[in-house]
Amino acid sequence: MVLNQSRRLSFAIFVGAFLWCAGFLAPPLLGDSAPGASKGLQAFYEKICHQIEDRSLHLNGVPFAVCGRCSSIYSGFLLGAAFLLLPGCASASGDFRALAILALFPMLLDVAGGLTGYAPPSMLSRLFTGGWFGFLSSFFLVPIAIGALEELTSRNIRSVADAR
Amino acid sequence: MPANRIMTYSLFGGIITGATIGLPVLSFLNCFCCAGVILGGFLAVFLAMKDVDPASPGITKSDALQLGIFSGLFGAAIGTVFHVMILFLAGDFFLDMVSSFLSEAELDDVLPPEVMDQLWGMLNNRESISVFDVFFHLFLWLFLGPLFGLLGGLLGYSLLQKPRLPMNPILPPNP
């Protein structure tokens, strides 16, 4: 089966998202079998997440390498990227602003509720709004990324042809 | 968009990214899904879009992608320089300043206790700088910076790009 370029790129993004999610899920799954790798992964994800234990999901009593909100954002994105593997989905185009605002708004509202103290977020609200953002954001980020990579590739091919 | 302009806007985004990577208080921004790095990529696209001629077709998706990636790369380098400068020039003095700010600002009412514990833990567990730490910091951010920078660039493109109007068709002359 021969995949066209946009589906190949879409598949590459899905694999990247899968590896990223596997990385933050790994510490509790590794447990005591590979403490060095587990510690290394925790240190890697520490740069991009506060890793507060109370706000993290746990498996076998060990927290994931990122907090609950981050876990749901990345997992939502992975789920969206899986949907985009279906034929014709990843090459969508048009005005993505409405979708981006729809994706961001609930999560920003949840964060603002916590910062102002009016509506402190619960783990459920963090998971839901994060997952919603991650899932919907894949529907505009992946097509734009694929469009951008295709533009770059065609530009490079054109410049090589011009040079000849 | 010409390459030199992409580099200029990326540098502006990279300075913001670098500040959020290397400066102590601002670096907490990156604890929220690398928000500081995403902001740098977003800002690079925002500046590029503001400066573009309204009559021109605007920036393309590939421009946004490059702006995000380069702002992340510049940010990684600038952030590492900031990181080393702060530790060498100010060192304990700067961290003591942050400690006294935390104890005097009565942030207990504003920030949740677990966040305060985390901040105090980070300040108390500080270690001396080594060449390995600097290179580890640089290589880690050379991976994370472009990754999250490009997300910022693409997010900026999707939120800020105006829908393109269809071009006026060139009609054939009347017979």
mmCIF file of N, CA, C and O in Angstrom, chain A residues 4 84 110 147 150 154:
data_model
loop_
_atom_site.group_PDB
_atom_site.id
_atom_site.type_symbol
_atom_site.label_atom_id
_atom_site.label_comp_id
_atom_site.label_asym_id
_atom_site.label_seq_id
_atom_site.Cartn_x
_atom_site.Cartn_y
_atom_site.Cartn_z
ATOM 1 N N ASN A 4 0.122 8.555 0.338
ATOM 2 C CA ASN A 4 0.560 9.823 -0.224
ATOM 3 C C ASN A 4 1.286 10.632 0.849
ATOM 4 O O ASN A 4 1.326 10.255 2.022
ATOM 5 N N LEU A 84 -7.091 11.532 12.563
ATOM 6 C CA LEU A 84 -6.629 12.174 11.327
ATOM 7 C C LEU A 84 -5.907 11.203 10.394
ATOM 8 O O LEU A 84 -5.563 11.563 9.270
ATOM 9 N N ASP A 110 -11.104 27.437 32.872
ATOM 10 C CA ASP A 110 -10.769 26.577 34.020
ATOM 11 C C ASP A 110 -9.548 27.127 34.763
ATOM 12 O O ASP A 110 -9.538 27.211 35.992
ATOM 13 N N GLY A 147 0.441 20.994 5.895
ATOM 14 C CA GLY A 147 0.447 21.987 4.818
ATOM 15 C C GLY A 147 1.788 22.709 4.761
ATOM 16 O O GLY A 147 2.348 22.933 3.684
ATOM 17 N N GLU A 150 4.527 20.425 3.456
ATOM 18 C CA GLU A 150 4.379 20.227 2.004
ATOM 19 C C GLU A 150 4.837 21.468 1.239
ATOM 20 O O GLU A 150 5.494 21.349 0.200
ATOM 21 N N SER A 154 7.876 21.417 -1.426
ATOM 22 C CA SER A 154 7.710 21.821 -2.832
ATOM 23 C C SER A 154 8.620 23.007 -3.148
ATOM 24 O O SER A 154 9.140 23.110 -4.253
#
